[in-house]
Amino acid sequence: MASIDSGGGDSGHKKGPGVKKAKKLSTRVDMTPMVDLGFLLITFFIFTATMSSPTTMDLNMPKDTEKKEEETKVKQSGALTVMLGKGDQVYYYEGELEPTGANFKQTTFKGIRDEIIRKKKEVISSYVTDPACEQKARDKGKKDPRAECQDQDFVVVIKPMEDATYKNTVDILDEMTINAVKRFAMVKISDTEKDLVKATEASTGVK
């Protein structure tokens, strides 16, 4: 037990007949409760640090295609690839990237929302009845199987650059929710796409 002692001496007291000698006073401060409190705080912080988990987001990932022709069909018909660069700039292309980069375009977040809406409508308008998909929708109790399947080929592929901000990544994921995009995925950007983004940034003066 820790304690602090302070005793009073005879200094300042008169000696002589009729004068009583002052008693020594002892002040003891018990530090044990402070030690207990310290251990409680340490235990509290250890538990809170252990129990806290990072915030996560649920992503609707497209299913793997077993056949190559199906994968090619998806890429050519309903895929929209979105790349996030610096300066809040967005880059995109539809289907497969052409060797010359002719279908590679630059826009803003307002612009990419318009492109997502347009592309989704395009996929829906070109939908050909898929009996297998619609039957699955019926089995799941969907009231409108056609509406459930007509945008099944619409896939948004998100590819952030290394210097893209966390905010922009969250914003583009919000666009998926706002525009009811059922199938989207975050994929590593390719070297060819990186070169196109950097070349566009250099030519337009994006910093």
Short mmCIF file of C-alpha atoms in Angstrom, two decimals, residues 94-201:
data_model
loop_
_atom_site.label_atom_id
_atom_site.label_comp_id
_atom_site.label_asym_id
_atom_site.label_seq_id
_atom_site.Cartn_x
_atom_site.Cartn_y
_atom_site.Cartn_z
CA GLU A 94 -18.57 -0.11 -72.74
CA GLY A 95 -18.02 -3.76 -73.58
CA GLU A 96 -14.40 -4.64 -74.23
CA LEU A 97 -11.72 -1.98 -74.47
CA GLU A 98 -10.78 -1.41 -78.09
CA PRO A 99 -7.07 -1.79 -78.92
CA THR A 100 -6.91 1.84 -80.04
CA GLY A 101 -8.76 3.05 -76.94
CA ALA A 102 -11.40 4.67 -79.14
CA ASN A 103 -14.21 3.78 -76.73
CA PHE A 104 -12.30 5.08 -73.67
CA LYS A 105 -14.03 8.22 -72.33
CA GLN A 106 -13.69 10.74 -69.52
CA THR A 107 -16.52 12.18 -67.41
CA THR A 108 -17.51 13.32 -63.92
CA PHE A 109 -19.61 11.66 -61.23
CA LYS A 110 -22.69 13.44 -62.56
CA GLY A 111 -21.81 12.20 -66.01
CA ILE A 112 -21.21 8.61 -64.96
CA ARG A 113 -24.63 8.47 -63.31
CA ASP A 114 -26.19 9.45 -66.63
CA GLU A 115 -24.14 6.75 -68.37
CA ILE A 116 -25.20 4.10 -65.87
CA ILE A 117 -28.87 5.01 -66.36
CA ARG A 118 -28.50 5.05 -70.15
CA LYS A 119 -26.64 1.74 -70.30
CA LYS A 120 -29.12 0.02 -68.01
CA LYS A 121 -32.04 1.17 -70.16
CA GLU A 122 -30.20 -0.05 -73.25
CA VAL A 123 -29.71 -3.52 -71.77
CA ILE A 124 -33.36 -3.69 -70.66
CA SER A 125 -34.65 -2.63 -74.07
CA SER A 126 -32.60 -5.33 -75.79
CA TYR A 127 -33.68 -8.09 -73.40
CA VAL A 128 -34.75 -11.33 -75.01
CA THR A 129 -37.02 -13.55 -72.92
CA ASP A 130 -34.96 -15.96 -70.84
CA PRO A 131 -37.28 -18.79 -69.71
CA ALA A 132 -34.71 -20.28 -67.33
CA CYS A 133 -34.08 -16.99 -65.54
CA GLU A 134 -37.77 -16.14 -65.33
CA GLN A 135 -38.60 -19.58 -63.96
CA LYS A 136 -35.98 -19.13 -61.24
CA ALA A 137 -37.57 -15.78 -60.42
CA ARG A 138 -40.98 -17.45 -60.11
CA ASP A 139 -39.52 -20.12 -57.86
CA LYS A 140 -38.20 -17.35 -55.61
CA GLY A 141 -41.68 -15.84 -55.43
CA LYS A 142 -40.95 -12.78 -57.58
CA LYS A 143 -44.14 -11.07 -58.76
CA ASP A 144 -42.62 -9.85 -62.04
CA PRO A 145 -40.11 -12.42 -63.36
CA ARG A 146 -39.45 -10.47 -66.54
CA ALA A 147 -38.52 -7.32 -64.63
CA GLU A 148 -36.25 -9.45 -62.46
CA CYS A 149 -34.36 -10.82 -65.46
CA GLN A 150 -34.37 -8.06 -68.06
CA ASP A 151 -31.29 -6.34 -66.64
CA GLN A 152 -29.38 -9.52 -65.76
CA ASP A 153 -26.70 -8.81 -68.38
CA PHE A 154 -25.98 -5.34 -67.02
CA VAL A 155 -22.69 -5.45 -65.10
CA VAL A 156 -20.65 -2.52 -63.79
CA VAL A 157 -16.94 -3.22 -63.27
CA ILE A 158 -15.28 -0.69 -60.93
CA LYS A 159 -11.51 -0.15 -61.16
CA PRO A 160 -9.99 2.51 -58.86
CA MET A 161 -6.57 3.94 -59.65
CA GLU A 162 -3.96 4.00 -56.87
CA ASP A 163 -4.47 7.74 -56.36
CA ALA A 164 -8.27 7.55 -56.32
CA THR A 165 -9.76 8.76 -53.05
CA TYR A 166 -11.70 6.63 -50.58
CA LYS A 167 -14.58 9.11 -50.90
CA ASN A 168 -14.79 8.55 -54.66
CA THR A 169 -14.87 4.80 -54.13
CA VAL A 170 -17.73 5.14 -51.66
CA ASP A 171 -19.52 7.54 -54.02
CA ILE A 172 -19.40 5.12 -56.95
CA LEU A 173 -20.70 2.32 -54.71
CA ASP A 174 -23.53 4.65 -53.70
CA GLU A 175 -24.34 5.05 -57.40
CA MET A 176 -24.83 1.29 -57.61
CA THR A 177 -27.46 1.50 -54.88
CA ILE A 178 -29.11 4.66 -56.22
CA ASN A 179 -29.46 3.20 -59.72
CA ALA A 180 -30.40 -0.30 -58.52
CA VAL A 181 -27.45 -1.98 -60.21
CA LYS A 182 -27.79 -5.65 -59.26
CA ARG A 183 -24.42 -6.86 -60.51
CA PHE A 184 -21.18 -5.00 -59.91
CA ALA A 185 -17.65 -5.81 -58.82
CA MET A 186 -14.41 -4.09 -57.87
CA VAL A 187 -11.50 -5.34 -59.98
CA LYS A 188 -7.82 -4.45 -60.21
CA ILE A 189 -7.14 -2.01 -63.03
CA SER A 190 -4.98 -3.30 -65.89
CA ASP A 191 -1.73 -1.70 -67.08
CA THR A 192 -3.33 -0.70 -70.38
CA GLU A 193 -6.17 1.06 -68.57
CA LYS A 194 -3.69 2.77 -66.25
CA ASP A 195 -1.76 4.12 -69.23
CA LEU A 196 -4.94 5.49 -70.81
CA VAL A 197 -6.00 7.18 -67.57
CA LYS A 198 -2.57 8.74 -67.02
CA ALA A 199 -2.36 9.92 -70.64
CA THR A 200 -5.80 11.52 -70.39
CA GLU A 201 -4.92 13.18 -67.08
#
